[in-house]
Amino acid sequence: MSDEVTVSKPHSRRAVVKGAAWSVPVIAAAVAAPAAVASVNTLSLAFTASSTSLLSLALLDGGGTLTATALVTVPTTLTFTNGPGAVTETAAVTVSVARPAGINISVGRARGFGVYSFDGTLTTAGQRTAVYQSAPIIGQYGFPATTWTNNVPVTVASNGTLNLPIVFGLAGVSTGIGISALATFPVTVTVVIGGRTLTATSNISVPVGAGLL
């Protein structure tokens, strides 16, 4: 009776290399993915500068400009602030300007505000909306609520900031009604980037006698 001897064959170099080639990309992907998510998750958004002056504002509906005869305050800079991890994304940006509270206009229309340029690029009529209130017989009245929407490339260095200039113009039309109160227009920016939604708020302040609305 003879004893059986089992001899195991050594792994070939090709088999070992082939196995390593499959494992390396999996490890790399597992490490890279959390870093990409974390970079977007550290972003914040805020208005960081404004201007108070006798502004010359473009008329978005009709062309030309108007210069205020009293000091008007508008936000001028939107800032992304980032933590660890660089961000390079295309963001969906919406800037909304609401009607001023506390001023009731039942007949006739006044102007509101919309985005004239964003990050140095002029907006287009197709990107903007201006919606008045309306009622039977009297038609449109009051101030318009406006929006501007566009896709914007956003690149922010790790632990860096990105300042985006924003310029407002006058939206809608005026039927010559008198505005005898301080008009404060709430401004809200909504940015959808990398699966997150960021917001920033400010306002546009127009004193009595500015001659813009």
Coordinates of N, CA and C in Angstrom, one line a residue:
M1 N 0.9 -1.2 0.0 CA 0.0 0.0 0.0 C 0.9 1.2 0.0
S2 N 0.6 2.2 -0.9 CA 1.4 3.4 -1.1 C 0.7 4.6 -0.6
D3 N 1.5 5.6 0.0 CA 0.9 6.9 0.4 C 0.8 7.8 -0.8
E4 N -0.3 8.5 -0.9 CA -0.5 9.5 -1.9 C 0.1 10.8 -1.5
V5 N 0.8 11.5 -2.4 CA 1.4 12.8 -2.1 C 0.8 13.8 -3.0
T6 N 0.2 14.9 -2.4 CA -0.4 15.9 -3.2 C 0.5 17.1 -3.3
V7 N 0.8 17.5 -4.5 CA 1.8 18.6 -4.7 C 1.0 19.8 -5.2
S8 N 1.0 20.9 -4.5 CA 0.3 22.1 -5.0 C 1.2 22.9 -5.9
K9 N 0.6 23.4 -7.0 CA 1.4 24.1 -8.0 C 1.5 25.6 -7.5
P10 N 2.7 26.2 -7.6 CA 2.8 27.6 -7.3 C 2.1 28.5 -8.2
H11 N 1.5 29.6 -7.7 CA 0.8 30.6 -8.5 C 1.8 31.2 -9.5
S12 N 1.3 31.3 -10.7 CA 2.2 31.9 -11.7 C 2.3 33.4 -11.5
R13 N 3.3 34.1 -12.0 CA 3.5 35.5 -11.8 C 2.3 36.2 -12.5
R14 N 1.9 35.7 -13.7 CA 0.8 36.3 -14.4 C -0.5 36.4 -13.6
A15 N -0.8 35.3 -12.9 CA -2.0 35.2 -12.1 C -2.0 36.2 -11.0
V16 N -0.8 36.3 -10.3 CA -0.7 37.3 -9.2 C -0.8 38.7 -9.7
V17 N -0.2 39.1 -10.8 CA -0.3 40.4 -11.3 C -1.7 40.7 -11.8
K18 N -2.4 39.7 -12.4 CA -3.8 39.9 -12.8 C -4.7 40.2 -11.6
G19 N -4.5 39.4 -10.5 CA -5.3 39.7 -9.3 C -5.1 41.1 -8.8
A20 N -3.8 41.5 -8.7 CA -3.5 42.8 -8.2 C -4.1 43.9 -9.1
A21 N -4.1 43.7 -10.4 CA -4.7 44.7 -11.3 C -6.2 45.0 -11.0
W22 N -6.9 43.9 -10.6 CA -8.3 44.1 -10.3 C -8.5 44.8 -9.0
S23 N -7.7 44.6 -8.0 CA -7.9 45.1 -6.7 C -7.5 46.6 -6.5
V24 N -6.5 47.1 -7.3 CA -6.1 48.4 -7.1 C -7.1 49.5 -7.4
P25 N -7.8 49.4 -8.6 CA -8.9 50.4 -8.9 C -10.0 50.5 -7.8
V26 N -10.4 49.3 -7.3 CA -11.4 49.3 -6.3 C -11.0 50.1 -5.0
I27 N -9.8 49.9 -4.6 CA -9.3 50.6 -3.4 C -9.2 52.1 -3.7
A28 N -8.7 52.5 -4.9 CA -8.6 53.9 -5.3 C -9.9 54.6 -5.3
A29 N -11.0 53.9 -5.8 CA -12.3 54.5 -5.9 C -12.9 54.7 -4.5
A30 N -12.6 53.8 -3.6 CA -13.2 53.9 -2.3 C -12.5 55.0 -1.5
V31 N -11.3 55.4 -1.8 CA -10.6 56.5 -1.2 C -11.0 57.8 -1.8
A32 N -11.2 57.9 -3.1 CA -11.5 59.1 -3.8 C -12.9 59.6 -3.6
A33 N -13.9 58.8 -3.5 CA -15.3 59.2 -3.5 C -15.6 60.0 -2.2
P34 N -15.2 59.7 -1.0 CA -15.5 60.5 0.1 C -14.9 61.9 0.0
A35 N -13.7 62.0 -0.6 CA -13.0 63.3 -0.7 C -13.8 64.3 -1.6
A36 N -14.4 63.7 -2.7 CA -15.2 64.5 -3.6 C -16.5 65.0 -3.0
V37 N -17.1 64.1 -2.2 CA -18.4 64.5 -1.5 C -18.1 65.6 -0.5
A38 N -17.0 65.4 0.3 CA -16.7 66.3 1.4 C -16.4 67.7 0.9
S39 N -15.8 67.8 -0.3 CA -15.4 69.1 -0.8 C -16.7 70.0 -1.1
V40 N -17.7 69.3 -1.6 CA -19.0 70.0 -1.9 C -19.7 70.4 -0.6
N41 N -19.6 69.4 0.4 CA -20.3 69.6 1.6 C -19.8 70.7 2.5
T42 N -18.6 71.2 2.2 CA -18.0 72.3 3.0 C -18.3 73.7 2.4
L43 N -19.0 73.8 1.3 CA -19.3 75.1 0.7 C -20.4 75.8 1.5
S44 N -20.2 77.1 1.5 CA -21.3 78.0 2.1 C -21.4 79.2 1.1
L45 N -22.5 79.9 1.2 CA -22.9 81.0 0.3 C -23.4 82.2 1.0
A46 N -23.0 83.4 0.7 CA -23.5 84.6 1.4 C -23.2 85.8 0.5
F47 N -24.1 86.8 0.7 CA -23.8 88.1 0.1 C -22.7 88.8 1.0
T48 N -21.7 89.3 0.4 CA -20.6 89.8 1.3 C -20.3 91.3 1.0
A49 N -21.0 91.9 0.1 CA -20.7 93.4 -0.2 C -22.0 94.0 -0.8
S50 N -22.1 95.3 -0.5 CA -23.2 96.1 -1.1 C -22.8 97.5 -1.4
S51 N -23.6 98.2 -2.1 CA -23.2 99.6 -2.5 C -24.4 100.5 -2.2
T52 N -24.2 101.7 -1.7 CA -25.2 102.7 -1.4 C -24.7 104.0 -2.2
S53 N -25.5 104.3 -3.3 CA -25.1 105.4 -4.1 C -26.2 105.9 -5.0
L54 N -25.9 106.9 -5.7 CA -26.9 107.4 -6.7 C -26.7 106.5 -8.0
L55 N -27.3 105.4 -8.0 CA -27.0 104.4 -9.0 C -27.6 104.8 -10.3
S56 N -26.9 104.4 -11.4 CA -27.5 104.4 -12.7 C -27.8 102.9 -13.1
L57 N -29.1 102.7 -13.3 CA -29.5 101.3 -13.5 C -30.1 101.1 -14.9
A58 N -29.7 100.0 -15.5 CA -30.3 99.7 -16.8 C -31.7 99.3 -16.7
L59 N -32.5 99.7 -17.7 CA -33.9 99.3 -17.9 C -33.9 97.9 -18.6
L60 N -34.3 96.9 -17.9 CA -34.2 95.5 -18.5 C -35.3 95.3 -19.5
D61 N -36.4 96.0 -19.4 CA -37.5 95.9 -20.3 C -37.8 97.2 -21.1
G62 N -37.1 97.4 -22.2 CA -37.3 98.6 -22.9 C -36.0 99.3 -23.3
G63 N -34.9 99.1 -22.6 CA -33.6 99.7 -22.9 C -33.4 101.1 -22.2
G64 N -32.2 101.5 -22.2 CA -31.9 102.8 -21.6 C -31.5 102.6 -20.2
T65 N -31.3 103.8 -19.5 CA -30.9 103.7 -18.1 C -31.6 104.8 -17.3
L66 N -31.7 104.7 -16.0 CA -32.2 105.7 -15.1 C -31.2 105.9 -14.0
T67 N -31.1 107.1 -13.5 CA -30.2 107.4 -12.4 C -31.0 107.8 -11.2
A68 N -30.7 107.2 -10.1 CA -31.5 107.5 -8.9 C -31.1 108.9 -8.4
T69 N -32.1 109.6 -7.8 CA -31.9 111.0 -7.3 C -31.8 110.9 -5.7
A70 N -31.8 109.7 -5.2 CA -31.6 109.5 -3.8 C -30.8 108.2 -3.6
L71 N -30.1 108.0 -2.5 CA -29.2 106.9 -2.3 C -29.9 105.6 -2.3
V72 N -29.6 104.7 -3.2 CA -30.2 103.3 -3.3 C -29.1 102.3 -2.8
T73 N -29.5 101.3 -2.1 CA -28.6 100.3 -1.6 C -28.9 99.0 -2.3
V74 N -27.9 98.4 -2.9 CA -28.0 97.1 -3.6 C -26.9 96.2 -3.2
P75 N -27.2 94.9 -3.1 CA -26.0 93.9 -2.9 C -25.2 93.8 -4.2
T76 N -23.9 93.6 -4.1 CA -23.0 93.7 -5.2 C -22.1 92.4 -5.4
T77 N -22.0 91.6 -4.3 CA -21.0 90.5 -4.4 C -21.6 89.3 -3.7
L78 N -21.6 88.2 -4.4 CA -22.0 86.9 -3.8 C -20.7 86.0 -3.7
T79 N -20.6 85.4 -2.5 CA -19.3 84.7 -2.2 C -19.6 83.3 -1.8
F80 N -18.8 82.4 -2.5 CA -18.7 81.0 -2.0 C -17.5 80.9 -1.1
T81 N -17.7 80.2 0.0 CA -16.6 80.0 0.9 C -16.4 78.4 1.1
N82 N -15.2 77.9 0.9 CA -15.0 76.5 0.8 C -14.1 76.0 2.0
G83 N -14.3 74.8 2.4 CA -13.4 74.1 3.3 C -12.4 73.2 2.6
P84 N -11.9 72.2 3.2 CA -10.9 71.3 2.6 C -11.5 70.6 1.4
G85 N -10.7 70.5 0.3 CA -11.2 69.9 -0.9 C -11.7 70.9 -2.0
A86 N -11.0 70.9 -3.1 CA -11.4 71.8 -4.2 C -12.7 71.4 -4.8
V87 N -13.5 72.4 -5.3 CA -14.8 72.2 -6.0 C -14.7 72.7 -7.4
T88 N -15.1 71.9 -8.3 CA -15.3 72.3 -9.7 C -16.6 71.7 -10.2
E89 N -17.6 72.5 -10.2 CA -18.9 72.0 -10.6 C -19.7 73.0 -11.4
T90 N -20.7 72.6 -12.1 CA -21.7 73.5 -12.7 C -22.9 73.6 -11.8
A91 N -23.2 74.8 -11.5 CA -24.3 75.1 -10.5 C -25.5 75.7 -11.2
A92 N -26.7 75.3 -10.8 CA -27.9 76.0 -11.2 C -28.2 77.1 -10.3
V93 N -28.1 78.3 -10.8 CA -28.3 79.5 -10.0 C -29.6 80.2 -10.3
T94 N -30.4 80.5 -9.2 CA -31.6 81.3 -9.4 C -31.5 82.5 -8.5
V95 N -31.7 83.7 -9.0 CA -31.8 84.9 -8.2 C -33.2 85.4 -8.3
S96 N -33.9 85.5 -7.1 CA -35.3 86.0 -7.1 C -35.4 87.3 -6.3
V97 N -36.1 88.3 -6.9 CA -36.4 89.5 -6.2 C -37.9 89.6 -6.0
A98 N -38.3 89.7 -4.7 CA -39.7 89.7 -4.4 C -40.2 91.1 -4.4
R99 N -41.5 91.2 -4.3 CA -42.2 92.5 -4.2 C -41.9 93.1 -2.8
P100 N -41.9 94.4 -2.7 CA -41.7 95.0 -1.4 C -42.9 94.9 -0.5
A101 N -42.7 94.6 0.8 CA -43.9 94.4 1.7 C -44.3 95.8 2.2
G102 N -45.6 95.9 2.5 CA -46.2 97.1 3.1 C -46.5 98.2 2.1
I103 N -46.4 98.0 0.8 CA -46.7 99.0 -0.2 C -47.8 98.4 -1.0
N104 N -49.0 98.9 -0.9 CA -50.2 98.4 -1.6 C -50.5 99.3 -2.8
I105 N -50.4 98.7 -4.0 CA -50.8 99.4 -5.2 C -51.9 98.6 -5.9
S106 N -53.1 99.2 -5.9 CA -54.2 98.5 -6.4 C -54.5 98.7 -7.9
V107 N -53.9 99.9 -8.4 CA -54.1 100.2 -9.8 C -52.8 100.8 -10.3
G108 N -52.3 100.4 -11.5 CA -51.1 100.9 -12.1 C -49.9 100.0 -11.7
R109 N -48.8 100.2 -12.5 CA -47.6 99.3 -12.3 C -46.4 100.2 -11.9
A110 N -45.5 99.6 -11.1 CA -44.3 100.2 -10.8 C -43.2 99.2 -11.2
R111 N -41.9 99.7 -11.3 CA -40.8 98.9 -11.6 C -40.3 98.1 -10.4
G112 N -39.7 97.0 -10.7 CA -39.0 96.2 -9.7 C -37.5 96.1 -10.1
F113 N -36.9 95.0 -9.6 CA -35.5 94.8 -9.9 C -35.2 93.4 -10.4
G114 N -34.3 93.3 -11.4 CA -33.9 92.0 -11.9 C -32.4 92.0 -12.1
V115 N -31.8 90.9 -12.5 CA -30.4 90.8 -12.6 C -30.0 91.2 -14.0
Y116 N -29.1 92.3 -14.0 CA -28.6 92.8 -15.3 C -27.3 92.0 -15.7
S117 N -26.4 91.7 -14.8 CA -25.3 90.9 -15.1 C -24.9 90.0 -13.9
F118 N -24.3 88.9 -14.2 CA -23.8 88.0 -13.2 C -22.4 87.5 -13.5
D119 N -21.5 87.7 -12.6 CA -20.1 87.4 -12.8 C -19.5 87.9 -14.1
G120 N -20.0 89.2 -14.4 CA -19.4 89.9 -15.6 C -20.1 89.6 -16.9
T121 N -21.1 88.7 -16.9 CA -21.8 88.3 -18.1 C -23.2 88.8 -18.1
L122 N -23.6 89.5 -19.2 CA -24.9 90.1 -19.3 C -26.0 89.0 -19.3
T123 N -27.1 89.2 -18.6 CA -28.2 88.3 -18.7 C -29.0 88.5 -20.0
T124 N -29.8 87.5 -20.3 CA -30.6 87.6 -21.5 C -32.1 87.6 -21.1
A125 N -32.9 88.0 -22.0 CA -34.4 88.1 -21.7 C -34.9 86.7 -21.5
G126 N -34.4 85.7 -22.1 CA -34.8 84.3 -22.0 C -34.5 83.7 -20.6
Q127 N -33.6 84.3 -19.9 CA -33.2 83.8 -18.6 C -34.0 84.5 -17.4
R128 N -34.7 85.6 -17.8 CA -35.4 86.4 -16.8 C -36.9 86.3 -16.9
T129 N -37.5 86.5 -15.8 CA -39.0 86.6 -15.7 C -39.3 87.8 -14.9
A130 N -40.5 88.5 -15.2 CA -41.0 89.6 -14.4 C -42.5 89.4 -14.3
V131 N -43.1 89.0 -13.2 CA -44.5 88.7 -13.1 C -45.2 89.7 -12.2
Y132 N -46.2 90.4 -12.7 CA -47.0 91.3 -12.0 C -48.2 90.5 -11.4
Q133 N -48.9 91.1 -10.4 CA -50.2 90.7 -10.0 C -51.2 91.1 -11.0
S134 N -52.3 90.4 -11.1 CA -53.3 90.8 -12.1 C -54.7 90.5 -11.5
A135 N -55.7 91.2 -12.0 CA -57.1 91.1 -11.6 C -58.0 91.4 -12.8
P136 N -59.2 90.9 -12.8 CA -60.1 91.3 -13.9 C -60.3 92.8 -14.0
I137 N -60.6 93.3 -15.1 CA -60.8 94.7 -15.4 C -59.6 95.5 -15.3
I138 N -58.9 95.5 -14.1 CA -57.8 96.4 -14.0 C -56.5 95.9 -14.6
G139 N -56.5 94.5 -14.8 CA -55.3 93.9 -15.4 C -54.1 93.8 -14.5
Q140 N -52.9 94.1 -15.0 CA -51.7 94.0 -14.2 C -51.5 95.2 -13.3
Y141 N -51.0 94.9 -12.0 CA -50.8 96.1 -11.1 C -49.7 95.8 -10.1
G142 N -49.3 96.8 -9.4 CA -48.3 96.6 -8.4 C -46.9 96.5 -8.9
F143 N -46.0 95.8 -8.1 CA -44.6 95.6 -8.5 C -44.5 94.2 -9.1
P144 N -43.5 94.0 -9.9 CA -43.2 92.6 -10.4 C -42.4 91.8 -9.5
A145 N -42.6 90.5 -9.4 CA -41.7 89.6 -8.8 C -40.8 89.0 -9.9
T146 N -39.5 89.0 -9.7 CA -38.6 88.7 -10.8 C -37.7 87.5 -10.5
T147 N -37.3 86.8 -11.5 CA -36.3 85.7 -11.3 C -35.3 85.7 -12.5
W148 N -34.1 85.3 -12.2 CA -33.1 85.0 -13.2 C -32.5 83.6 -12.9
T149 N -32.4 82.8 -13.9 CA -31.9 81.4 -13.8 C -30.9 81.1 -14.8
N150 N -29.8 80.5 -14.4 CA -28.8 80.1 -15.4 C -27.9 79.0 -14.8
N151 N -27.2 78.2 -15.6 CA -26.2 77.3 -15.2 C -24.9 78.0 -15.2
V152 N -24.1 78.0 -14.1 CA -22.9 78.8 -13.9 C -21.8 77.9 -13.5
P153 N -20.6 77.9 -14.1 CA -19.5 77.1 -13.6 C -18.9 77.7 -12.3
V154 N -18.7 76.8 -11.4 CA -18.2 77.3 -10.1 C -16.9 76.5 -9.8
T155 N -15.8 77.2 -9.6 CA -14.5 76.6 -9.2 C -14.0 77.3 -7.9
V156 N -13.9 76.6 -6.9 CA -13.4 77.1 -5.6 C -12.2 76.3 -5.1
A157 N -11.1 76.9 -4.8 CA -10.0 76.2 -4.3 C -10.2 75.6 -2.9
S158 N -9.5 74.6 -2.5 CA -9.6 74.1 -1.1 C -9.3 75.2 -0.1
N159 N -10.2 75.4 0.8 CA -10.1 76.4 1.8 C -10.0 77.8 1.2
G160 N -10.6 78.0 0.1 CA -10.6 79.3 -0.6 C -12.0 79.9 -0.8
T161 N -12.0 81.0 -1.4 CA -13.3 81.7 -1.7 C -13.4 82.1 -3.2
L162 N -14.7 82.3 -3.6 CA -15.0 82.7 -4.9 C -16.0 83.8 -4.8
N163 N -15.5 85.0 -5.3 CA -16.4 86.2 -5.3 C -17.0 86.4 -6.7
L164 N -18.4 86.5 -6.7 CA -19.1 86.6 -8.0 C -19.8 88.0 -8.0
P165 N -19.4 88.9 -8.8 CA -20.2 90.2 -8.8 C -21.5 90.1 -9.4
I166 N -22.5 90.8 -8.9 CA -23.9 90.8 -9.4 C -24.3 92.2 -9.5
V167 N -24.9 92.5 -10.7 CA -25.4 93.9 -11.0 C -26.9 93.8 -11.2
F168 N -27.7 94.6 -10.6 CA -29.1 94.7 -10.7 C -29.5 95.8 -11.7
G169 N -30.7 95.5 -12.4 CA -31.3 96.6 -13.2 C -32.7 96.7 -12.8
L170 N -33.4 97.6 -13.5 CA -34.9 97.8 -13.3 C -35.7 97.0 -14.2
A171 N -36.6 96.2 -13.6 CA -37.5 95.3 -14.4 C -38.9 95.8 -14.4
G172 N -39.6 95.5 -15.5 CA -41.0 95.9 -15.7 C -41.1 97.3 -16.2
V173 N -42.3 97.8 -16.1 CA -42.6 99.2 -16.5 C -43.3 100.0 -15.5
S174 N -43.2 101.3 -15.6 CA -43.9 102.2 -14.7 C -45.0 102.9 -15.4
T175 N -46.2 103.0 -14.8 CA -47.3 103.8 -15.4 C -47.4 105.1 -14.7
G176 N -46.3 105.5 -14.0 CA -46.3 106.9 -13.4 C -46.9 107.1 -12.1
I177 N -47.2 106.0 -11.4 CA -47.8 106.1 -10.0 C -46.7 106.6 -9.1
G178 N -47.1 107.3 -8.0 CA -46.2 107.8 -7.0 C -46.0 106.8 -5.9
I179 N -44.7 106.6 -5.6 CA -44.3 105.7 -4.5 C -43.9 106.6 -3.3
S180 N -44.7 106.7 -2.3 CA -44.3 107.6 -1.2 C -43.9 106.8 0.1
A181 N -43.1 105.8 -0.1 CA -42.7 105.0 1.1 C -41.3 104.3 0.7
L182 N -40.5 104.1 1.7 CA -39.3 103.3 1.5 C -39.7 101.9 1.0
A183 N -39.1 101.5 -0.1 CA -39.4 100.2 -0.7 C -38.2 99.3 -0.5
T184 N -38.4 98.2 0.1 CA -37.4 97.2 0.4 C -37.7 95.9 -0.3
F185 N -36.9 95.5 -1.3 CA -37.1 94.4 -2.1 C -36.2 93.2 -1.6
P186 N -36.8 92.1 -1.1 CA -36.0 91.0 -0.7 C -35.4 90.3 -1.8
V187 N -34.1 89.9 -1.7 CA -33.4 89.2 -2.7 C -32.9 87.9 -2.2
T188 N -33.2 86.8 -2.9 CA -32.8 85.5 -2.5 C -32.1 84.8 -3.6
V189 N -30.9 84.2 -3.4 CA -30.1 83.4 -4.3 C -30.2 82.0 -3.9
T190 N -30.6 81.1 -4.8 CA -30.6 79.7 -4.6 C -29.6 79.0 -5.5
V191 N -28.7 78.2 -5.0 CA -27.7 77.5 -5.8 C -27.8 76.0 -5.6
V192 N -28.0 75.3 -6.6 CA -28.0 73.8 -6.5 C -26.7 73.3 -7.1
I193 N -25.8 72.7 -6.3 CA -24.5 72.3 -6.7 C -24.1 71.0 -6.0
G194 N -23.7 70.0 -6.8 CA -23.2 68.8 -6.3 C -24.2 68.1 -5.4
G195 N -25.5 68.2 -5.7 CA -26.6 67.6 -4.9 C -27.0 68.3 -3.7
R196 N -26.4 69.5 -3.5 CA -26.7 70.4 -2.3 C -27.4 71.6 -2.8
T197 N -28.2 72.2 -1.9 CA -28.9 73.5 -2.2 C -28.4 74.5 -1.2
L198 N -27.8 75.6 -1.7 CA -27.3 76.7 -0.9 C -28.2 77.9 -1.1
T199 N -28.3 78.8 -0.1 CA -29.1 80.0 -0.2 C -28.4 81.2 0.4
A200 N -28.6 82.3 -0.1 CA -28.1 83.6 0.4 C -29.2 84.6 0.3
T201 N -29.3 85.5 1.2 CA -30.4 86.5 1.2 C -29.8 87.9 1.5
S202 N -30.5 88.9 0.9 CA -30.1 90.3 1.1 C -31.4 91.1 0.7
N203 N -31.2 92.4 0.5 CA -32.3 93.2 0.0 C -31.8 94.5 -0.8
I204 N -32.7 95.0 -1.6 CA -32.5 96.3 -2.3 C -33.4 97.3 -1.6
S205 N -32.8 98.4 -1.2 CA -33.5 99.5 -0.5 C -33.6 100.7 -1.4
V206 N -34.8 101.2 -1.6 CA -35.1 102.4 -2.4 C -35.8 103.4 -1.6
P207 N -35.2 104.5 -1.3 CA -35.9 105.6 -0.5 C -36.9 106.3 -1.3
V208 N -37.7 107.1 -0.6 CA -38.7 107.9 -1.2 C -38.0 109.0 -2.1
G209 N -38.5 109.2 -3.3 CA -37.9 110.3 -4.1 C -36.7 109.8 -5.0
A210 N -36.5 108.5 -5.0 CA -35.3 108.1 -5.8 C -35.6 108.2 -7.3
G211 N -36.9 108.2 -7.7 CA -37.3 108.4 -9.1 C -37.0 107.2 -10.0
L212 N -37.0 106.0 -9.4 CA -36.7 104.8 -10.2 C -37.9 103.9 -10.4
L213 N -38.8 103.9 -9.5 CA -39.9 102.9 -9.5 C -41.1 103.4 -10.3

